[in-house]
Amino acid sequence: MKGIILAGGAGTRLHPVTRAVSKQLLPVYDKPMIYYPLSVLMLAGIRDILVITTPDEQPMFRRLLGDGSGLGIRLGYAAQPRPEGIAQAFLIGAEHIDGEPCALVLGDNIFHGPGFAALLRRCIECVRRGDHGAVLFGYHVRDPQRYGVGVADADGRLVDIEEKPARPRSTQAITGLYLYDRQVVDIARGLRPSARGELEITDVNRAYLEKGRARLVDLGRGFAWLDTGTHDSLLEAGQYVQVLEHRQGVRIACVEEIALERGWIDAHTCHELGRAQATSGYGEYVMAVAKASGGGA
């Protein structure tokens, strides 16, 4: 399965901060925001990933992440000249997807919870087998009127999608993580822009819903889904990460640690990646993880 991180957009809700830098490069406590969606794809076992950015900001992403070889993955880059909808990612990334199933994650979404990696791998296997054409992830919210909401039957099959409903039939907000089969590019190519001039991800999801091929997975209690698109939510996300990391002594979305655990890099390589950041607490943590696995002096 191929992966795409959509990290474009103008980030206008975070102005003036994002007038000079992409919001996906802003810090969420101890690491850049882009690390969080990247870690989701890595946890899912996806190693071939396209990062879609604005043309002006792409050099900064390349400087931060490189080609991914240091983490045992492959990172490619593509530009989104104008933000014309989430589904535009499939048109921009069509060559990268190359007829395979695809996972798309939004660059400003953070996911964290127990058993997340195993859940992702099970869902990906379902898509690969053809059990489902699309797998969406729902998250219980107090104010579903503010979100796109998914309605599922008792078997988890998606039966309706409501956009910011006045009287919601569900409290399951559809999050910014999507798994699709190899038909997704063709579906995206057949879309017409909405009234606001965008290719809507909801229309992609409706196409699968109408075929009875979409599933909604409830992330359930114990999971956290954070959208970091406003000043308040960005601050809250950083505080969430800080509290968990301080209490538990482990780092959320540590991409070096994930690569080591997946066997994509060895302990020595992990230690060297940490040593390059040794003056920070993050770098010290990476070195400690590597040493626990036999790396370092």
Coordinates of C-alpha atoms in Angstrom, one line a residue:
M1 CA 0.0 0.0 0.0
K2 CA 1.2 3.5 -0.9
G3 CA 1.0 6.4 1.5
I4 CA 0.3 10.1 1.0
I5 CA 0.6 13.0 3.5
L6 CA -1.3 16.1 2.4
A7 CA 0.7 18.9 3.9
G8 CA -0.4 21.8 1.6
G9 CA -2.8 24.6 2.2
A10 CA -2.3 28.1 3.3
G11 CA -3.0 27.6 7.0
T12 CA -5.0 30.8 7.2
R13 CA -6.6 29.9 10.5
L14 CA -3.1 30.0 12.0
H15 CA -2.2 33.4 10.6
P16 CA 0.1 35.3 11.2
V17 CA 2.2 32.4 12.3
T18 CA 1.8 30.5 9.0
R19 CA 2.5 33.5 6.8
A20 CA 6.1 32.6 7.0
V21 CA 6.1 28.8 7.5
S22 CA 3.9 25.8 6.7
K23 CA 1.7 24.8 9.6
Q24 CA 2.9 21.2 9.2
L25 CA 6.4 22.4 10.2
L26 CA 5.3 24.1 13.4
P27 CA 6.2 22.3 16.6
V28 CA 3.8 20.2 18.5
Y29 CA 5.7 20.1 21.7
D30 CA 9.0 18.5 20.9
K31 CA 8.8 17.7 17.2
P32 CA 7.4 19.1 13.9
M33 CA 3.8 18.5 13.2
I34 CA 4.6 16.5 10.1
Y35 CA 6.2 13.8 12.3
Y36 CA 2.8 12.8 13.6
P37 CA 1.1 11.9 10.3
L38 CA 4.3 10.4 9.1
S39 CA 4.4 8.1 12.2
V40 CA 0.9 6.9 11.5
L41 CA 1.9 5.6 8.0
M42 CA 5.0 4.1 9.4
L43 CA 3.1 2.4 12.2
A44 CA 0.9 1.0 9.5
G45 CA 3.9 -0.5 7.8
I46 CA 3.8 1.8 4.8
R47 CA 7.3 2.6 3.5
D48 CA 6.6 4.4 0.2
I49 CA 5.2 7.8 1.0
L50 CA 4.5 10.9 -1.0
V51 CA 4.5 14.3 0.8
I52 CA 2.3 16.9 -0.9
T53 CA 3.3 20.5 0.0
T54 CA 2.9 24.0 -1.4
P55 CA 5.6 24.8 -4.1
D56 CA 7.3 27.5 -1.9
E57 CA 7.5 25.3 1.2
Q58 CA 8.7 22.1 -0.3
P59 CA 12.5 22.8 0.1
M60 CA 11.9 23.1 3.9
F61 CA 10.2 19.7 4.0
R62 CA 13.0 18.2 2.0
R63 CA 15.6 19.7 4.4
L64 CA 13.8 18.2 7.4
L65 CA 12.9 14.8 6.1
G66 CA 15.2 14.1 3.1
D67 CA 14.5 11.1 1.0
G68 CA 13.6 9.0 3.9
S69 CA 16.5 6.5 3.4
G70 CA 17.8 7.3 6.9
L71 CA 14.6 5.8 8.3
G72 CA 14.5 2.9 5.9
I73 CA 11.6 4.4 4.0
R74 CA 11.1 6.2 0.6
L75 CA 9.8 9.7 0.6
G76 CA 8.9 11.5 -2.5
Y77 CA 7.5 15.1 -2.9
A78 CA 4.9 16.8 -5.0
A79 CA 3.5 20.3 -5.1
Q80 CA -0.1 21.4 -4.7
P81 CA -0.1 24.8 -6.5
R82 CA -3.5 25.7 -5.0
P83 CA -5.6 24.1 -2.3
E84 CA -8.4 22.7 -4.3
G85 CA -9.7 20.0 -2.0
I86 CA -8.4 16.9 -0.2
A87 CA -9.4 14.6 -3.1
Q88 CA -7.0 16.6 -5.3
A89 CA -4.2 14.6 -3.5
F90 CA -5.2 11.5 -5.6
L91 CA -4.8 13.4 -8.9
I92 CA -1.4 14.9 -7.8
G93 CA -0.3 11.5 -6.5
A94 CA -1.7 9.3 -9.3
E95 CA 1.8 8.4 -10.6
H96 CA 3.0 7.6 -7.0
I97 CA -0.1 5.5 -6.3
D98 CA 0.4 3.6 -9.6
G99 CA -2.7 1.5 -9.4
E100 CA -2.1 0.3 -5.8
P101 CA -4.2 0.7 -2.7
C102 CA -3.5 4.0 -0.9
A103 CA -3.6 5.5 2.6
L104 CA -4.1 9.3 2.9
V105 CA -3.5 11.2 6.1
L106 CA -3.9 14.9 6.6
G107 CA -0.7 16.7 7.7
D108 CA -2.4 18.5 10.6
N109 CA -4.0 15.4 12.2
I110 CA -2.6 13.6 15.3
F111 CA -3.7 10.1 16.3
H112 CA -2.6 8.3 19.4
G113 CA -4.0 5.3 21.2
P114 CA -3.4 1.7 22.3
G115 CA -3.2 -0.9 19.7
F116 CA -3.3 1.6 16.9
A117 CA -0.5 0.0 14.8
A118 CA -2.3 -3.4 14.9
L119 CA -5.6 -1.8 14.0
L120 CA -4.1 -0.1 11.0
R121 CA -2.5 -3.2 9.7
R122 CA -5.8 -5.2 10.0
C123 CA -7.7 -2.5 8.1
I124 CA -5.0 -2.4 5.4
E125 CA -5.2 -6.1 5.0
C126 CA -9.0 -5.9 4.6
V127 CA -8.6 -3.4 1.8
R128 CA -5.9 -5.5 0.1
R129 CA -8.1 -8.6 0.2
G130 CA -11.0 -6.6 -1.3
D131 CA -13.2 -6.9 1.7
H132 CA -13.7 -3.1 1.7
G133 CA -13.0 -0.5 -0.9
A134 CA -12.6 2.3 1.6
V135 CA -12.0 2.3 5.4
L136 CA -12.6 5.5 7.3
F137 CA -11.9 6.1 11.0
G138 CA -14.6 7.7 13.2
Y139 CA -14.1 9.5 16.5
H140 CA -16.7 10.3 19.0
V141 CA -17.1 14.1 19.5
R142 CA -19.4 16.2 21.7
D143 CA -20.3 18.6 18.9
P144 CA -20.9 16.6 15.7
Q145 CA -22.6 19.6 14.2
R146 CA -19.1 21.0 13.4
Y147 CA -17.9 17.9 11.5
G148 CA -18.5 15.6 8.7
V149 CA -20.2 12.7 10.5
G150 CA -20.4 9.0 9.5
V151 CA -23.3 6.8 10.1
A152 CA -22.6 3.0 10.2
D153 CA -24.8 0.0 10.6
A154 CA -24.3 -2.8 13.2
D155 CA -21.6 -4.4 11.1
G156 CA -19.6 -1.2 10.7
R157 CA -20.7 -0.6 7.0
L158 CA -20.9 3.1 6.2
V159 CA -24.5 3.9 5.3
D160 CA -24.6 7.7 5.3
I161 CA -22.4 10.8 5.6
E162 CA -23.7 14.0 7.0
E163 CA -21.8 17.3 6.5
K164 CA -22.2 19.5 9.7
P165 CA -25.7 18.2 10.3
A166 CA -28.1 20.3 12.4
R167 CA -29.6 17.1 13.8
P168 CA -26.8 14.5 13.6
R169 CA -27.7 10.8 13.5
S170 CA -24.3 10.0 14.9
T171 CA -21.5 11.4 17.0
Q172 CA -18.8 9.8 14.9
A173 CA -16.7 12.5 13.2
I174 CA -14.8 11.3 10.2
T175 CA -11.1 11.9 10.8
G176 CA -8.3 12.8 8.5
L177 CA -7.1 9.3 7.8
Y178 CA -8.4 7.3 4.9
L179 CA -7.6 3.9 3.3
Y180 CA -8.7 3.2 -0.3
D181 CA -8.4 0.4 -2.8
R182 CA -6.9 0.9 -6.3
Q183 CA -10.1 2.5 -7.7
V184 CA -9.6 5.7 -5.8
V185 CA -7.7 7.6 -8.5
D186 CA -10.4 6.8 -11.1
I187 CA -13.0 7.9 -8.7
A188 CA -11.2 11.2 -8.0
R189 CA -10.8 11.8 -11.7
G190 CA -14.5 11.6 -12.1
L191 CA -15.4 14.2 -9.5
R192 CA -16.7 17.6 -10.2
P193 CA -15.7 20.6 -8.1
S194 CA -18.1 21.5 -5.3
A195 CA -19.8 24.9 -4.9
R196 CA -16.6 26.2 -3.2
G197 CA -14.5 25.0 -6.1
E198 CA -12.9 22.0 -4.4
L199 CA -12.7 18.3 -5.1
E200 CA -14.3 17.0 -1.9
I201 CA -13.1 13.9 0.0
T202 CA -16.8 13.4 1.0
D203 CA -17.6 12.8 -2.6
V204 CA -15.0 10.1 -2.8
N205 CA -16.4 8.5 0.3
R206 CA -19.9 8.7 -1.1
A207 CA -18.8 6.9 -4.2
Y208 CA -17.7 3.9 -2.1
L209 CA -20.8 4.2 0.2
E210 CA -23.1 4.0 -2.8
K211 CA -21.4 0.7 -3.9
G212 CA -21.7 -0.7 -0.3
R213 CA -17.9 -0.8 -0.2
A214 CA -17.1 1.7 2.7
R215 CA -16.5 0.8 6.3
L216 CA -16.4 3.1 9.3
V217 CA -14.0 2.0 12.1
D218 CA -14.8 3.5 15.5
L219 CA -11.5 4.5 17.2
G220 CA -13.2 4.1 20.5
R221 CA -12.4 5.2 24.0
G222 CA -8.8 5.6 24.9
F223 CA -7.8 7.0 21.6
A224 CA -7.0 10.7 20.9
W225 CA -7.6 12.4 17.6
L226 CA -6.4 16.0 17.5
D227 CA -6.8 18.5 14.6
T228 CA -4.1 21.2 15.0
G229 CA -5.6 23.8 12.6
T230 CA -6.2 26.6 15.1
H231 CA -4.1 28.4 17.7
D232 CA -6.0 26.8 20.5
S233 CA -6.0 23.3 19.1
L234 CA -2.3 23.6 18.3
L235 CA -1.5 24.5 21.9
E236 CA -3.8 21.8 23.3
A237 CA -2.1 19.2 21.1
G238 CA 1.3 20.2 22.4
Q239 CA 0.1 20.1 26.0
Y240 CA -1.4 16.6 25.4
V241 CA 1.9 15.3 24.0
Q242 CA 3.9 16.9 26.8
V243 CA 1.8 15.4 29.6
L244 CA 1.8 11.9 28.1
E245 CA 5.5 11.9 27.4
H246 CA 6.4 13.2 30.8
R247 CA 4.2 10.8 32.6
Q248 CA 5.0 7.7 30.6
G249 CA 8.7 8.4 29.7
V250 CA 8.1 7.5 26.0
R251 CA 7.9 9.7 23.0
I252 CA 4.8 9.9 20.8
A253 CA 5.5 9.8 17.0
C254 CA 9.3 9.2 17.4
V255 CA 10.0 8.2 13.8
E256 CA 13.4 6.8 14.5
E257 CA 12.1 4.5 17.2
I258 CA 9.3 3.3 14.9
A259 CA 11.9 2.6 12.1
L260 CA 14.0 0.6 14.6
E261 CA 11.1 -1.4 15.9
R262 CA 10.0 -2.3 12.4
G263 CA 13.5 -3.5 11.6
W264 CA 13.9 -0.9 8.8
I265 CA 17.1 0.5 10.5
D266 CA 19.5 -1.1 13.0
A267 CA 20.4 0.1 16.4
H268 CA 23.6 1.7 15.3
T269 CA 21.9 3.8 12.6
C270 CA 19.2 4.8 15.2
H271 CA 21.9 5.9 17.6
E272 CA 23.6 8.0 14.9
L273 CA 20.3 9.7 14.1
G274 CA 19.9 10.5 17.7
R275 CA 23.5 11.7 18.1
A276 CA 22.9 14.2 15.3
Q277 CA 20.3 15.8 17.6
A278 CA 22.1 15.1 20.9
T279 CA 21.7 18.5 22.4
S280 CA 17.9 18.1 22.5
G281 CA 15.8 15.9 24.8
Y282 CA 14.4 14.3 21.7
G283 CA 17.9 13.3 20.5
E284 CA 18.8 12.0 23.9
Y285 CA 15.7 9.8 23.8
V286 CA 16.5 8.4 20.4
M287 CA 20.0 7.5 21.6
A288 CA 18.6 5.8 24.7
V289 CA 16.3 3.8 22.6
A290 CA 19.1 2.7 20.4
K291 CA 21.4 1.8 23.3
A292 CA 18.6 -0.4 24.8
S293 CA 18.7 -2.3 21.5
G294 CA 22.4 -2.7 21.5
G295 CA 23.4 0.5 19.6
G296 CA 25.9 3.2 20.5
A297 CA 29.1 3.0 22.4

